[in-house]
Tab-separated table of C-alpha atoms in Angstrom:
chain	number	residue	atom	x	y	z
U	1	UNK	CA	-112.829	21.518	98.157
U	2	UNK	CA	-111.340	24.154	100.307
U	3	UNK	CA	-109.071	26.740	98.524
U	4	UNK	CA	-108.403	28.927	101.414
U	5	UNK	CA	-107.708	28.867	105.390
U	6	UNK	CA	-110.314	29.873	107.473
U	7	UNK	CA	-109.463	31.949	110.310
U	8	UNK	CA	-111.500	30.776	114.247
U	9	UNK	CA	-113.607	34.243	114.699
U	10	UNK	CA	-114.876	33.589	118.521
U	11	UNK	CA	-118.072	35.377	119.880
U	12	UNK	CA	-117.907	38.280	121.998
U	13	UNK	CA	-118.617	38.492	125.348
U	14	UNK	CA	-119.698	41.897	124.683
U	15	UNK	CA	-122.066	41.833	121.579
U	16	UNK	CA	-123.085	44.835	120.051
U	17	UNK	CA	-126.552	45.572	119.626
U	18	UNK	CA	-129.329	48.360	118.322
U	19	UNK	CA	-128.989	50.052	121.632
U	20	UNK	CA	-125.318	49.970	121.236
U	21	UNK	CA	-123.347	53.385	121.122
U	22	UNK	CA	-120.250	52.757	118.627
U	23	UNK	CA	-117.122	55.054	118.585
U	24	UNK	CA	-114.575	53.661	116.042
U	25	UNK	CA	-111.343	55.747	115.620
U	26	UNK	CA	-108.051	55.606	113.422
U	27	UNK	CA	-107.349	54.472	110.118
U	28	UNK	CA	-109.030	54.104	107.199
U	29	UNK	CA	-110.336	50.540	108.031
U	30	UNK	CA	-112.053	52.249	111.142
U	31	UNK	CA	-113.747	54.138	108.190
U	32	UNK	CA	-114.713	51.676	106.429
U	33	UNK	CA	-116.018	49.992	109.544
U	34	UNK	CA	-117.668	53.375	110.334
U	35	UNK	CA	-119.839	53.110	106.810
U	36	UNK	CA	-121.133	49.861	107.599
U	37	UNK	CA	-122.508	50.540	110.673
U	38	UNK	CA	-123.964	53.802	109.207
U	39	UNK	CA	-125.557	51.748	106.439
U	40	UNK	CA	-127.168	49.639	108.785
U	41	UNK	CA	-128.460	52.276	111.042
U	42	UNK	CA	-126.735	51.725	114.332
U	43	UNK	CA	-125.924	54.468	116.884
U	44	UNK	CA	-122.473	55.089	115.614
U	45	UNK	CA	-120.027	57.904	115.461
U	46	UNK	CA	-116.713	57.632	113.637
U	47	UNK	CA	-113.111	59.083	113.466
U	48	UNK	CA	-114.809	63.039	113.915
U	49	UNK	CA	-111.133	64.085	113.522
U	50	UNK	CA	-110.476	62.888	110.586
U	51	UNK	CA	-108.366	60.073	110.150
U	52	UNK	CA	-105.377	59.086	112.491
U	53	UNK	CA	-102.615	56.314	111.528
U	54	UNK	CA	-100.840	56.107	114.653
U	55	UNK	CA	-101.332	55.007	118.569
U	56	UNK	CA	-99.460	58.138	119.770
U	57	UNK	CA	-101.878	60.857	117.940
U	58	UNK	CA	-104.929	58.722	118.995
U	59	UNK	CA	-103.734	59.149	122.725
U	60	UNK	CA	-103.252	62.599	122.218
U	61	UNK	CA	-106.979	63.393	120.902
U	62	UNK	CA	-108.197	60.882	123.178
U	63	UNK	CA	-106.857	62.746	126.354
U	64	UNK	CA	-108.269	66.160	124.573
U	65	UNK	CA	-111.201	64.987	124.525
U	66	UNK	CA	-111.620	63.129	127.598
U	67	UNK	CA	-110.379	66.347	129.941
U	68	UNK	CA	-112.355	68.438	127.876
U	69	UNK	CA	-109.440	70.449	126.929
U	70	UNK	CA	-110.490	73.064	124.455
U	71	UNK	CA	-108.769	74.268	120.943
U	72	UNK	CA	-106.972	77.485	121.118
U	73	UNK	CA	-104.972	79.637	118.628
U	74	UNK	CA	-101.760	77.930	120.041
U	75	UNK	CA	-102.754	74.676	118.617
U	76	UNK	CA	-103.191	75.960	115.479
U	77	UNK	CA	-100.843	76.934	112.605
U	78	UNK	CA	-100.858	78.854	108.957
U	79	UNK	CA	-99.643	77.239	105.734
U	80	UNK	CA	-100.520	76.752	102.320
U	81	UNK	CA	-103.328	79.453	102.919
U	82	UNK	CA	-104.953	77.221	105.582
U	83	UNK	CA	-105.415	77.182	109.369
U	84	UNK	CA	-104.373	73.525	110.329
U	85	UNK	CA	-103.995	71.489	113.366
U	86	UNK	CA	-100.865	69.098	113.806
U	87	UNK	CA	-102.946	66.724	116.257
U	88	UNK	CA	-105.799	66.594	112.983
U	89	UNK	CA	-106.363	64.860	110.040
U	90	UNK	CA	-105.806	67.746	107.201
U	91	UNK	CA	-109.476	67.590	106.705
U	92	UNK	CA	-110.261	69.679	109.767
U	93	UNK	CA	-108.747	73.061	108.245
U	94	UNK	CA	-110.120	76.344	107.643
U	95	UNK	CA	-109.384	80.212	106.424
U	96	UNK	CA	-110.279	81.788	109.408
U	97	UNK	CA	-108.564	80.517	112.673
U	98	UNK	CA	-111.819	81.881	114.675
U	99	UNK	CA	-113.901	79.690	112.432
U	100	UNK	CA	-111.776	76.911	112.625
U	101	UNK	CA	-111.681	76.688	116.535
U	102	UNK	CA	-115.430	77.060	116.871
U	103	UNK	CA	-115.127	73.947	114.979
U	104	UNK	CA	-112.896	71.718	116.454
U	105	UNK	CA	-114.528	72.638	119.862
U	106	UNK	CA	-117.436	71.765	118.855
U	107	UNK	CA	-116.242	68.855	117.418
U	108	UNK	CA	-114.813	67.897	120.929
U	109	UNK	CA	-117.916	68.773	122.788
U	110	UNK	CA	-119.526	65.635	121.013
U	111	UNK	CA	-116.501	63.669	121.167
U	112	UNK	CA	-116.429	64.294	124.625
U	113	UNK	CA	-120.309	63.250	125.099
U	114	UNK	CA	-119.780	59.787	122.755
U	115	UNK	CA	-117.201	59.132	124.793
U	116	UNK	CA	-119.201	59.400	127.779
U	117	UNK	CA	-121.993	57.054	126.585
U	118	UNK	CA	-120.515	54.787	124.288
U	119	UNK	CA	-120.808	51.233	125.105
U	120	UNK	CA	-117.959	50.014	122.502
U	121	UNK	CA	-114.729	51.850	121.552
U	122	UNK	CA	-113.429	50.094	117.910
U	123	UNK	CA	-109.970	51.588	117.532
U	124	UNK	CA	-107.816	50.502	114.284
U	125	UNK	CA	-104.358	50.838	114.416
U	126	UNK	CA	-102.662	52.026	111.301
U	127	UNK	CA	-99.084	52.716	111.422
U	128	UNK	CA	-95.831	52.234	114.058
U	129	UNK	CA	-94.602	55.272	111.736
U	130	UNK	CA	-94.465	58.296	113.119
U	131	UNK	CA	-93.679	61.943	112.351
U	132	UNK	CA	-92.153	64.406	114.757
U	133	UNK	CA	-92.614	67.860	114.431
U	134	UNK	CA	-88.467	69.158	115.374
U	135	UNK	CA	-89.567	72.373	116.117
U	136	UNK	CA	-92.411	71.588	119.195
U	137	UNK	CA	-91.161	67.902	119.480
U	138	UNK	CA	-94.760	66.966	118.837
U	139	UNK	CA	-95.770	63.559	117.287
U	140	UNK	CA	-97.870	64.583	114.511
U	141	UNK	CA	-101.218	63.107	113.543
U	142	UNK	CA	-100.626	64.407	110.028
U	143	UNK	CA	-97.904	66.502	108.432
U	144	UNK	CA	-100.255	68.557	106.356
U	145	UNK	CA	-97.859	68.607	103.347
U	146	UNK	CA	-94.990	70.885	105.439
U	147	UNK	CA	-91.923	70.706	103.995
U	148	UNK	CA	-89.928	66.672	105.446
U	149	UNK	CA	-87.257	68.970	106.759
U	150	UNK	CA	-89.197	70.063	109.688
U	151	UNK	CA	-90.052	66.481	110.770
U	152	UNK	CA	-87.510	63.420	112.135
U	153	UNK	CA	-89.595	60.001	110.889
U	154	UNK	CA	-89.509	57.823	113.942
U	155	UNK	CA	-90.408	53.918	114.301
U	156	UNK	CA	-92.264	53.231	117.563
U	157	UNK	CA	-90.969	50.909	119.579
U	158	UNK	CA	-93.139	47.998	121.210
U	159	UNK	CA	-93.006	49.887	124.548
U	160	UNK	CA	-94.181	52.888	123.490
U	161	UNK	CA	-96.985	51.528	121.998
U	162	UNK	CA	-98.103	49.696	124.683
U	163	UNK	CA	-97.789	52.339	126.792
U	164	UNK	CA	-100.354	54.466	124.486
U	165	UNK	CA	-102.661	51.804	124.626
U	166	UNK	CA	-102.583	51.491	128.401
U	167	UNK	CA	-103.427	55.447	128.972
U	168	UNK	CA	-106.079	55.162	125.714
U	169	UNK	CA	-108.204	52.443	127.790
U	170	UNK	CA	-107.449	54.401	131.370
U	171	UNK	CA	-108.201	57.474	130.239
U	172	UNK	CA	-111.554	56.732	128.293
U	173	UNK	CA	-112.456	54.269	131.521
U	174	UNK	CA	-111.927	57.634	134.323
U	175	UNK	CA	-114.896	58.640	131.839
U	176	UNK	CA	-117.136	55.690	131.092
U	177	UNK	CA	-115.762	52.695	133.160
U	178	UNK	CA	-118.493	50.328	131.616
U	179	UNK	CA	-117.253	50.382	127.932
U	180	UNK	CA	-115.357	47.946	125.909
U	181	UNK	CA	-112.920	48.170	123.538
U	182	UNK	CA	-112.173	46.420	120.343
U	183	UNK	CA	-108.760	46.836	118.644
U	184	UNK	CA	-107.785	45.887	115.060
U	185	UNK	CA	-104.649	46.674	113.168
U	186	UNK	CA	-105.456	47.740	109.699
U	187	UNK	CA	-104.858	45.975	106.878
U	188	UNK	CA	-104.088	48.498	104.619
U	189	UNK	CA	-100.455	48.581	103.768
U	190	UNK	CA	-98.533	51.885	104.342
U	191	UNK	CA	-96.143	51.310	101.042
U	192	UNK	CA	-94.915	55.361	100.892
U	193	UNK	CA	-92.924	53.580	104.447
U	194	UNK	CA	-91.046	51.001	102.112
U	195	UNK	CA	-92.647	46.859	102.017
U	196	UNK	CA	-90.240	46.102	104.673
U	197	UNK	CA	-90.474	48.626	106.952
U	198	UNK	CA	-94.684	48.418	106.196
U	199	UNK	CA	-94.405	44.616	107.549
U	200	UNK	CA	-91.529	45.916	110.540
U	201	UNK	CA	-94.641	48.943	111.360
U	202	UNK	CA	-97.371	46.206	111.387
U	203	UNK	CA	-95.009	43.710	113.497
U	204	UNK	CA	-94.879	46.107	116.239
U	205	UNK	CA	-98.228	46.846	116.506
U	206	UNK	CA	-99.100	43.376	116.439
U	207	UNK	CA	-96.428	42.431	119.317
U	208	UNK	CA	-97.606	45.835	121.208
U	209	UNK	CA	-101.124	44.782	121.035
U	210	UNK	CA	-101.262	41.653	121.900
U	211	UNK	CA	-98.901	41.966	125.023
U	212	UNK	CA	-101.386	44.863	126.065
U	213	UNK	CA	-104.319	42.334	125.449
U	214	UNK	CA	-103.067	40.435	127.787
U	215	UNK	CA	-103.254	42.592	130.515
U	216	UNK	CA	-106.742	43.886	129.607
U	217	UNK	CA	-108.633	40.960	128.344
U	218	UNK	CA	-111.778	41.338	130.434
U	219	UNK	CA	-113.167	44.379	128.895
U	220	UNK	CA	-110.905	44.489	125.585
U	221	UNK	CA	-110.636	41.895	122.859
U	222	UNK	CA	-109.168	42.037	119.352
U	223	UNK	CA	-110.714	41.740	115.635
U	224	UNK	CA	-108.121	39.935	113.277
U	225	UNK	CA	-109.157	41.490	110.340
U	226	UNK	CA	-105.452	41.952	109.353
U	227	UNK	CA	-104.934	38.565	109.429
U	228	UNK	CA	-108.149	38.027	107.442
U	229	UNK	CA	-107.130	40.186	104.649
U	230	UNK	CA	-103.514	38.932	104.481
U	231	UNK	CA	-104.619	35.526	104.932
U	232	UNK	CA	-108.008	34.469	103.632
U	233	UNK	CA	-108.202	36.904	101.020
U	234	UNK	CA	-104.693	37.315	99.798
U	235	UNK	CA	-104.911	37.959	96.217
U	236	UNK	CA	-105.097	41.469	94.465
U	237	UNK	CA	-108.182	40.947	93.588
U	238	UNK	CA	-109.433	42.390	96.793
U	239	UNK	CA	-107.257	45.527	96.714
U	240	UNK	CA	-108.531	48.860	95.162
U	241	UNK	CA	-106.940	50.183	92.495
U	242	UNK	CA	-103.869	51.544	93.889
U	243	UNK	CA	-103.007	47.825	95.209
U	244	UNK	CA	-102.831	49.516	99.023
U	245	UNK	CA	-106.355	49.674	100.069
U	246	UNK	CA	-109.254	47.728	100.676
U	247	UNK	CA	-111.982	46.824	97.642
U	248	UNK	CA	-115.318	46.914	98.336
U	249	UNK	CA	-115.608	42.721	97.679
U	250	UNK	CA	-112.673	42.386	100.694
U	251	UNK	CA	-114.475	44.950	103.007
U	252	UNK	CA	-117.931	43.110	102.456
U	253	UNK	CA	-116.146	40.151	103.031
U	254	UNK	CA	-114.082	41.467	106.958
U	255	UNK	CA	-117.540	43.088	107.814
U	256	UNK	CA	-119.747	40.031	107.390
U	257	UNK	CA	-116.464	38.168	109.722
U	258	UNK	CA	-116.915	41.039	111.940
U	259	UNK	CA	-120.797	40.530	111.982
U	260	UNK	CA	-120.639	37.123	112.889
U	261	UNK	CA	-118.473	37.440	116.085
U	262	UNK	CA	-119.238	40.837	117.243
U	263	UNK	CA	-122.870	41.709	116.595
U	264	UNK	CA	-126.043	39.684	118.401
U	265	UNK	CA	-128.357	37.341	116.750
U	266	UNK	CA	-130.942	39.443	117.155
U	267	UNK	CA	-129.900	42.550	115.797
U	268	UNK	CA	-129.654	40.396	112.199
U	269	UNK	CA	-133.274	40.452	111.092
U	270	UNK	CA	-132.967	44.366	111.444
U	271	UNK	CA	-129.933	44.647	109.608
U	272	UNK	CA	-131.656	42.468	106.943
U	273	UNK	CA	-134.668	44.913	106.828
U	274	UNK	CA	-132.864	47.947	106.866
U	275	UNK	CA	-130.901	46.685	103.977
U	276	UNK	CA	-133.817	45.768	102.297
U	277	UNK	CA	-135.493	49.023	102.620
U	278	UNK	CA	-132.324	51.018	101.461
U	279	UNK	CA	-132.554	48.865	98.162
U	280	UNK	CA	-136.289	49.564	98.092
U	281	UNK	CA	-135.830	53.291	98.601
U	282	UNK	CA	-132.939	53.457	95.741
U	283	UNK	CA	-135.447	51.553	93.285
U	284	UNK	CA	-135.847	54.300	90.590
U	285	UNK	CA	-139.197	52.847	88.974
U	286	UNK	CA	-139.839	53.404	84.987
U	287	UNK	CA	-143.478	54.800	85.420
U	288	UNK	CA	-143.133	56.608	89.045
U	289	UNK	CA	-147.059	57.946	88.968
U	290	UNK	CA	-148.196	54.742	88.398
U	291	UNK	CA	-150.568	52.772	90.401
U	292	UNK	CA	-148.278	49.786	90.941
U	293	UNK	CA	-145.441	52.409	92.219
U	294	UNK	CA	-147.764	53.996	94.293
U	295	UNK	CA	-148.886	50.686	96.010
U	296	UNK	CA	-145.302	49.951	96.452
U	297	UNK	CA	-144.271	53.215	98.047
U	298	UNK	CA	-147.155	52.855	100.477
U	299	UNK	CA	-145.857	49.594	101.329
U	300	UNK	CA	-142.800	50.537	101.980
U	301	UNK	CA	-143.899	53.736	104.406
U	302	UNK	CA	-145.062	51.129	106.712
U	303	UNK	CA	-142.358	48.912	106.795
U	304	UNK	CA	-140.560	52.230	107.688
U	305	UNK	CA	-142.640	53.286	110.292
U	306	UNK	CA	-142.740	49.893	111.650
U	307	UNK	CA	-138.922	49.814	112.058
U	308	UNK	CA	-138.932	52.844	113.770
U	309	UNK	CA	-141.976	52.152	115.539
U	310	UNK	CA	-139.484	48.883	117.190
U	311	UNK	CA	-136.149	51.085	117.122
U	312	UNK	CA	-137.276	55.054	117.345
U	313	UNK	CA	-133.151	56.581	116.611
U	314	UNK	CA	-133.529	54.889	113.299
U	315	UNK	CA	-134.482	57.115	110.181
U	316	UNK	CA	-134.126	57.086	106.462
């Protein structure tokens, strides 16, 4: 008996391996995509600005960081006793704006550097929702709790969003023509917007994407894990708490989709070790000086240096 539709996931013509360099950037799914790959030890480096909802602010950072285009004071601002950044998740912040910039810029440096060798870009498309900021006329990644009044809430249209996708992927290629992209809308819904105007958000990045796809398809594909979670798993069962996120059951769930499409049949038996030695090393044994637990710790060392011994970037 079948009690749900399966959604086709195709294999990749670009399949991500242990030499692989991951970027993933955006919303909170890229997060959550950006812990899996950490668990399992691959070269990975995600959302090092905190996160961003919307196409617009991931252009902006994205062209920051690709012309090397250093933080300075004017980018910065003071409220609520913080230095913040309007193109920054509130995250990045600090009490001294000299601090702060060090930061960032060095922040960008290795932004600037991933960007340069990564061999797959996963960006995860949030929101169509955008803020702008009246006084600068900036589209802001984040409104860092300033008062509404200073903002005008804007829907982006399916042009503009296609046009931030087009100087993303040309931007990031004048840097590292070779890599490949992988897109996703997230499917975490952005309720604060309304439930129609989440859907009317979602609809636009869907049209905007896939219209972009189409022009790109050689070195860019797309991930439906949106469709996965709205489809195969739609029940609340597989939302957190606050009904708006992702549980860990429906993120288990999109990543082993993921794994089966995106990453090669050979990296698998190393993903099943390193999982096996992360259980192994969070064991917390009842008689630790004993001669059993000693055997077993031995053991493990060498399955450790073994692994790295194969794959050298990979520690525990």
């Amino acid at each position: 008996m079948q009690l749900t539709t399966q959604i086709a996931i195709l294999k990749s013509n670009h399949q991500i391996d242990y030499q692989a360099n991951i970027l993933c950037l955006g919303s909170c799914f890229a997060q959550n995509m950006g812990e899996k790959f950490d668990y399992y030890k691959f070269q990975n480096s995600c959302n090092p600005f905190g996160i961003i909802f919307n196409p617009v602010s991931l252009e902006s950072i994205i062209k920051r960081a690709v012309n090397y285009q250093k933080f300075t004071a004017d980018d910065l601002f003071f409220y609520n006793e913080r230095w913040q950044c309007f193109e920054l998740h509130s995250e990045m912040c600090g009490t001294e704006p000299e601090d702060l910039l060090l930061q960032l810029n060095s922040v960008l440096e290795q932004f600037h550097q991933d960007l340069q060798k990564a061999t797959h870009f996963i960006i995860t498309l949030g929101t169509a929702w955008v803020y702008r900021h009246l006084a600068s006329q900036q589209i802001v990644a984040n409104c860092h709790k300033v008062p509404q009044s200073e903002f005008q809430k804007e829907l982006l249209s399916i042009a503009q969003i296609q046009q931030s996708l087009a100087k993303i992927t040309s931007k990031v290629r004048s840097l590292n023509p070779n890599i490949h992209f992988i897109f996703t809308i997230s499917p975490v819904r952005h309720l604060k917007d309304g439930f129609v105007q989440n859907q009317q958000s979602k609809a636009h990045l869907i049209s905007a994407l896939h219209d972009f796809l189409q022009t790109d398809a050689a070195t860019s594909s797309y991930f439906p894990a949106y469709e996965i979670m709205t489809d195969e798993l739609r029940d609340y069962r597989f939302y957190a708490d606050d009904l708006l996120h992702l549980n860990a059951l429906a993120i288990e769930y999109i990543w082993q989709k993921f794994t089966s499409g995106q990453i090669s049949v050979t990296s698998l038996p190393v993903m099943s070790e390193v999982d096996s030695i992360r259980k192994a090393l969070a064991h917390k044994p009842f008689q630790p000086k004993s001669e059993s637990h000693q055997k077993f710790l031995s053991q493990l060392q060498l399955r450790i240096e073994k692994l790295q011994s194969q794959l050298g970037q990979i520690s525990f």
